[in-house]
Amino acid sequence: MAVRSGLAFVLLINTGVVTCHLEGEAPKKIAIIGAGIGGSSTAYFLRQKFGHNVGIDVYEKGTIGGRLATVTVNGQEYEIGGSVIHPLNLHMQEFVKQLGLKHRKGVPEKVAIFNGEHFVFEETDWYLQDLFKLWWRYGFGLLRLQMWVEEILEKFLRIYKYQAHGYAYSTVEEMMQSLGGERFINLTRRSMTETLQELGISQRFIDEIVTAVTRVNYGQSASIPAFVGAVAIAGVQAGLWAVEGGNKLVCSQMLESAKVNVIHTTVTSISLQQSGNKPLYQVKYESENEGGYDFYDIVIIATPLHHETTNITFNDFTPPFTPFPGHYQRIIVSVVHGYLNSSYFGFPDPKLFPFATILTVESAKLFMLSTGSICPVNITTNYRRKQPQEAAVWKVFSLKPLAKEELKTLFRSYYSVQVTDWLGYPQYQSGKGIPPIILHENLYYLNGIEWIASAMEMSAIAAKNMALLTFNRWNQHLDMIDQKDLVHKIKTEL
Ligand SMILES: Cc1cc2nc3c(=O)[nH]c(=O)nc-3n(C[C@H](O)[C@H](O)[C@H](O)COP(=O)(O)OP(=O)(O)OC[C@H]3O[C@@H](n4cnc5c(N)ncnc54)[C@H](O)[C@@H]3O)c2cc1C
Ligand SMILES: *[C@@H]1O[C@H](CO)[C@@H](O)[C@H](O)[C@H]1NC(C)=O
Ligand SMILES: *[C@@H]1O[C@H](CO)[C@@H](O)[C@H](O)[C@H]1NC(C)=O
Ligand SMILES: *[C@@H]1O[C@H](CO)[C@@H](O)[C@H](O)[C@H]1NC(C)=O
Ligand SMILES: *[C@@H]1O[C@H](CO)[C@@H](O)[C@H](O)[C@H]1NC(C)=O
């Protein structure tokens, strides 16, 4: 490798077009570590930006899809990780369209919020009645909350236009600043509770409705930062969808369409090797019985780099890297095939139990975050939800594995239980700022964006930014990075 660069350099000096050729020399090999939605969409966008000559290797130690995964119950698959997608998640929409996949629409359901003793909110068949109930109990909280989320979403949608024009950001903070100014940055630092209180939203509404939503989506209270809180609220809005056949199909099909080389092995270390004017990175890996290494011009890490989530070591970098501070939230997903114990929720007759999803508020009496009847990833046109007295497939979220007695409390009886123990998303209170994107000249990190909000679309946005950033930096298009005032610039460009 040293020879290649040295030779190129000599040739260039002789022809007298040093800068031009140095810029034009394309990267030969790129490594991506992790084949979740982040790594897979990075591969897809890199292929679009860098063309077909660059070799792209994607390392995956587990299964393709990462935190997008399914389990099989009775011959049908069910989502156990990232499951719902917002209608305005435009990258996810585009992937599904480009890959020829199909939308799987949600099946209507009724939701209730449980406090360990009784329901504090029950959805009915009557929309106006529900609104009236909410208004009566919480005042104008719901309306204010909706307007607040809409306003954030509207600004956030700017990212698609900026990315379509090829603009990239070197940090997550720059991206947020560009989308919504200092106000957006503040939303990642101040708590949801504090921010909503300032909007005049009642404590009761925060404790009952907002908390139920942050618990089911992030396993945490409403004291998480306001921005991720807004993403959680968007995650219960109307029009949510998923991918027919399972969300993880997006990952495998993107990797296939990008014609990358998927290597099923665990990356153990990344070391810096200097080579002429550009650094070269050695990626070492280890499988059950063999190990090896390879060299890359660009390396992109698409998996969380925190103490409990990774063992990858970094060698020969000065100053040395260590995992980022802050922890990932443990979240247990139990998929139970059985009969719900409706008595536990105050409905002795199971036939009369109308709810498919039960959310919860904070209470010492509760051992779960939520319980919901779920639909398989393939839905036929005549699919219907099970009647409440029938056996169904339920998904229970909890912070600790459910004890036998707890399962026996929640279910009258059951056929099977499948437990997945995730390190699901950042524990937002434990963070100390947002990790960087650029770790070294051509060594990058994707998952820092999870610290403003962890969601499939956030990883896809980070992935598109990654492809644009690596491309713009490699080709010295510095005017396409961290540009201020894009709102006005793009208007005049059009
Ligand atoms: C229970 C749960 C529910 C969720 N619900 C939703 C939802 O409804 N909607 C939504 O939008 N988001 C949801 N999310 C969040 C969403 O799933 C994640 O934000 C997203 O999937 C993260 O993708 P990623 O590619 O960045 O990371 P990951 O999916 O974690 O991918 C990282 C990959 O890297 C691999 N890897 C790690 N270390 C190495 C190594 N050393 N060598 C090789 N490979 C390695 C891992 O095996 C993994 O496959 C949910 C998450 C969880 C856990
Ligand atoms: C952001 O927060 C800082 C510090 O709390 C505050 O001084 C500033 O006014 C806030 N900016 C906006 C636009 O809300
Ligand atoms: C589920 O849907 C996917 C995507 O449409 C399809 O490829 C797969 O064959 C389907 N599986 C079943 C069991 O119907
Ligand atoms: C890191 O290595 C230790 C010791 O071998 C192991 O127990 C742990 O599970 C590993 N962590 C990850 C995230 O792979
Ligand atoms: C169901 O819930 C009730 C009320 O909490 C409880 O007394 C009972 O033991 C639970 N289990 C079954 C199998 O009914």
mmCIF file of C-alpha atoms in Angstrom, residues 30-174:
data_model
loop_
_atom_site.group_PDB
_atom_site.id
_atom_site.type_symbol
_atom_site.label_atom_id
_atom_site.label_comp_id
_atom_site.label_asym_id
_atom_site.label_seq_id
_atom_site.Cartn_x
_atom_site.Cartn_y
_atom_site.Cartn_z
ATOM 1 C CA ILE A 30 -14.009 1.077 2.772
ATOM 2 C CA ALA A 31 -14.969 -0.944 5.876
ATOM 3 C CA ILE A 32 -18.267 -0.617 7.726
ATOM 4 C CA ILE A 33 -18.575 -2.274 11.123
ATOM 5 C CA GLY A 34 -22.155 -3.343 11.837
ATOM 6 C CA ALA A 35 -25.000 -4.362 9.524
ATOM 7 C CA GLY A 36 -27.922 -2.818 11.379
ATOM 8 C CA ILE A 37 -30.032 -0.212 9.639
ATOM 9 C CA GLY A 38 -27.215 2.314 10.219
ATOM 10 C CA GLY A 39 -24.415 0.264 8.636
ATOM 11 C CA SER A 40 -26.595 -1.112 5.825
ATOM 12 C CA SER A 41 -27.896 2.287 4.769
ATOM 13 C CA THR A 42 -24.364 3.714 5.005
ATOM 14 C CA ALA A 43 -23.241 1.024 2.540
ATOM 15 C CA TYR A 44 -26.152 1.881 0.263
ATOM 16 C CA PHE A 45 -25.447 5.638 0.257
ATOM 17 C CA LEU A 46 -21.660 5.161 -0.048
ATOM 18 C CA ARG A 47 -22.201 3.091 -3.172
ATOM 19 C CA GLN A 48 -24.322 5.898 -4.639
ATOM 20 C CA LYS A 49 -21.687 8.551 -3.817
ATOM 21 C CA PHE A 50 -18.430 6.721 -4.586
ATOM 22 C CA GLY A 51 -19.589 4.596 -7.512
ATOM 23 C CA HIS A 52 -18.812 1.007 -8.384
ATOM 24 C CA ASN A 53 -15.017 0.887 -8.197
ATOM 25 C CA VAL A 54 -14.603 1.137 -4.441
ATOM 26 C CA GLY A 55 -14.632 -2.141 -2.486
ATOM 27 C CA ILE A 56 -17.032 -2.012 0.475
ATOM 28 C CA ASP A 57 -16.709 -4.628 3.235
ATOM 29 C CA VAL A 58 -19.435 -4.808 5.902
ATOM 30 C CA TYR A 59 -18.534 -6.678 9.105
ATOM 31 C CA GLU A 60 -21.352 -8.210 11.125
ATOM 32 C CA LYS A 61 -20.881 -10.359 14.221
ATOM 33 C CA GLY A 62 -24.557 -11.246 14.744
ATOM 34 C CA THR A 63 -27.466 -11.145 12.337
ATOM 35 C CA ILE A 64 -28.094 -8.627 9.590
ATOM 36 C CA GLY A 65 -30.548 -6.045 10.897
ATOM 37 C CA GLY A 66 -29.023 -5.714 14.392
ATOM 38 C CA ARG A 67 -31.713 -4.126 16.532
ATOM 39 C CA LEU A 68 -34.234 -4.843 13.774
ATOM 40 C CA ALA A 69 -35.046 -8.478 14.449
ATOM 41 C CA THR A 70 -37.877 -10.987 14.674
ATOM 42 C CA VAL A 71 -38.786 -14.150 16.571
ATOM 43 C CA THR A 72 -40.957 -16.973 15.286
ATOM 44 C CA VAL A 73 -44.069 -18.057 17.162
ATOM 45 C CA ASN A 74 -46.277 -20.786 15.690
ATOM 46 C CA GLY A 75 -44.680 -20.400 12.254
ATOM 47 C CA GLN A 76 -45.185 -16.614 12.113
ATOM 48 C CA GLU A 77 -42.519 -13.946 12.657
ATOM 49 C CA TYR A 78 -42.943 -10.978 15.019
ATOM 50 C CA GLU A 79 -40.843 -7.826 15.480
ATOM 51 C CA ILE A 80 -38.834 -7.764 18.735
ATOM 52 C CA GLY A 81 -36.723 -4.653 18.071
ATOM 53 C CA GLY A 82 -37.479 -1.487 16.088
ATOM 54 C CA SER A 83 -41.044 -1.976 14.964
ATOM 55 C CA VAL A 84 -42.896 1.181 13.906
ATOM 56 C CA ILE A 85 -41.993 3.808 11.323
ATOM 57 C CA HIS A 86 -43.443 7.335 11.130
ATOM 58 C CA PRO A 87 -45.132 8.358 7.848
ATOM 59 C CA LEU A 88 -42.685 11.281 7.541
ATOM 60 C CA ASN A 89 -39.575 9.090 7.927
ATOM 61 C CA LEU A 90 -38.637 9.859 4.336
ATOM 62 C CA HIS A 91 -35.438 7.803 4.031
ATOM 63 C CA MET A 92 -37.229 4.669 5.255
ATOM 64 C CA GLN A 93 -40.051 5.415 2.810
ATOM 65 C CA GLU A 94 -37.566 5.784 -0.041
ATOM 66 C CA PHE A 95 -35.686 2.554 0.838
ATOM 67 C CA VAL A 96 -38.897 0.542 0.767
ATOM 68 C CA LYS A 97 -39.859 2.076 -2.559
ATOM 69 C CA GLN A 98 -36.421 1.591 -4.170
ATOM 70 C CA LEU A 99 -36.099 -1.991 -2.935
ATOM 71 C CA GLY A 100 -39.588 -2.987 -4.049
ATOM 72 C CA LEU A 101 -40.717 -3.821 -0.508
ATOM 73 C CA LYS A 102 -44.239 -3.243 0.781
ATOM 74 C CA HIS A 103 -45.803 -1.288 3.638
ATOM 75 C CA ARG A 104 -47.481 -3.187 6.404
ATOM 76 C CA LYS A 105 -50.186 -1.003 7.908
ATOM 77 C CA GLY A 106 -51.085 -1.118 11.571
ATOM 78 C CA VAL A 107 -54.226 -3.004 12.570
ATOM 79 C CA PRO A 108 -56.625 -0.773 14.580
ATOM 80 C CA GLU A 109 -56.404 -1.249 18.323
ATOM 81 C CA LYS A 110 -57.477 0.371 21.541
ATOM 82 C CA VAL A 111 -54.970 1.648 24.054
ATOM 83 C CA ALA A 112 -55.280 2.098 27.810
ATOM 84 C CA ILE A 113 -52.880 3.423 30.451
ATOM 85 C CA PHE A 114 -52.502 1.407 33.677
ATOM 86 C CA ASN A 115 -51.077 2.584 36.986
ATOM 87 C CA GLY A 116 -50.706 -0.801 38.678
ATOM 88 C CA GLU A 117 -54.217 -0.625 40.170
ATOM 89 C CA HIS A 118 -56.558 0.760 37.548
ATOM 90 C CA PHE A 119 -56.621 2.471 34.181
ATOM 91 C CA VAL A 120 -55.970 6.224 34.211
ATOM 92 C CA PHE A 121 -56.937 6.497 30.564
ATOM 93 C CA GLU A 122 -59.060 4.275 28.332
ATOM 94 C CA GLU A 123 -59.515 4.754 24.630
ATOM 95 C CA THR A 124 -63.024 4.201 23.300
ATOM 96 C CA ASP A 125 -64.570 3.812 19.864
ATOM 97 C CA TRP A 126 -65.637 7.427 20.032
ATOM 98 C CA TYR A 127 -62.984 9.889 18.934
ATOM 99 C CA LEU A 128 -64.837 12.932 20.247
ATOM 100 C CA GLN A 129 -65.492 11.249 23.541
ATOM 101 C CA ASP A 130 -61.773 10.494 23.898
ATOM 102 C CA LEU A 131 -60.869 14.072 23.145
ATOM 103 C CA PHE A 132 -63.435 15.263 25.632
ATOM 104 C CA LYS A 133 -62.096 12.937 28.295
ATOM 105 C CA LEU A 134 -58.556 14.122 27.663
ATOM 106 C CA TRP A 135 -59.619 17.728 27.752
ATOM 107 C CA TRP A 136 -61.629 17.223 30.931
ATOM 108 C CA ARG A 137 -58.774 15.468 32.693
ATOM 109 C CA TYR A 138 -55.790 17.366 31.333
ATOM 110 C CA GLY A 139 -56.981 20.707 29.952
ATOM 111 C CA PHE A 140 -55.433 21.834 26.690
ATOM 112 C CA GLY A 141 -52.331 19.694 27.222
ATOM 113 C CA LEU A 142 -52.906 17.404 24.271
ATOM 114 C CA LEU A 143 -53.413 20.211 21.778
ATOM 115 C CA ARG A 144 -50.341 22.101 22.999
ATOM 116 C CA LEU A 145 -48.239 18.950 22.906
ATOM 117 C CA GLN A 146 -49.335 18.173 19.360
ATOM 118 C CA MET A 147 -48.514 21.668 18.150
ATOM 119 C CA TRP A 148 -45.124 21.514 19.813
ATOM 120 C CA VAL A 149 -44.255 18.179 18.153
ATOM 121 C CA GLU A 150 -45.518 19.398 14.750
ATOM 122 C CA GLU A 151 -43.318 22.467 14.941
ATOM 123 C CA ILE A 152 -40.213 20.404 15.709
ATOM 124 C CA LEU A 153 -41.049 17.921 12.967
ATOM 125 C CA GLU A 154 -41.529 20.667 10.412
ATOM 126 C CA LYS A 155 -38.050 22.076 11.085
ATOM 127 C CA PHE A 156 -36.524 18.634 11.224
ATOM 128 C CA LEU A 157 -37.827 17.820 7.737
ATOM 129 C CA ARG A 158 -35.355 20.377 6.353
ATOM 130 C CA ILE A 159 -32.661 17.725 6.646
ATOM 131 C CA TYR A 160 -33.967 15.901 3.568
ATOM 132 C CA LYS A 161 -33.618 18.965 1.371
ATOM 133 C CA TYR A 162 -30.130 19.778 2.661
ATOM 134 C CA GLN A 163 -29.014 16.201 2.131
ATOM 135 C CA ALA A 164 -30.548 16.092 -1.363
ATOM 136 C CA HIS A 165 -28.346 19.087 -2.197
ATOM 137 C CA GLY A 166 -25.264 17.225 -0.961
ATOM 138 C CA TYR A 167 -24.621 19.133 2.271
ATOM 139 C CA ALA A 168 -23.002 17.283 5.173
ATOM 140 C CA TYR A 169 -22.282 17.965 8.841
ATOM 141 C CA SER A 170 -19.133 17.139 10.746
ATOM 142 C CA THR A 171 -20.953 16.897 14.106
ATOM 143 C CA VAL A 172 -24.481 16.121 15.260
ATOM 144 C CA GLU A 173 -24.589 19.529 16.962
ATOM 145 C CA GLU A 174 -23.857 21.287 13.639
#
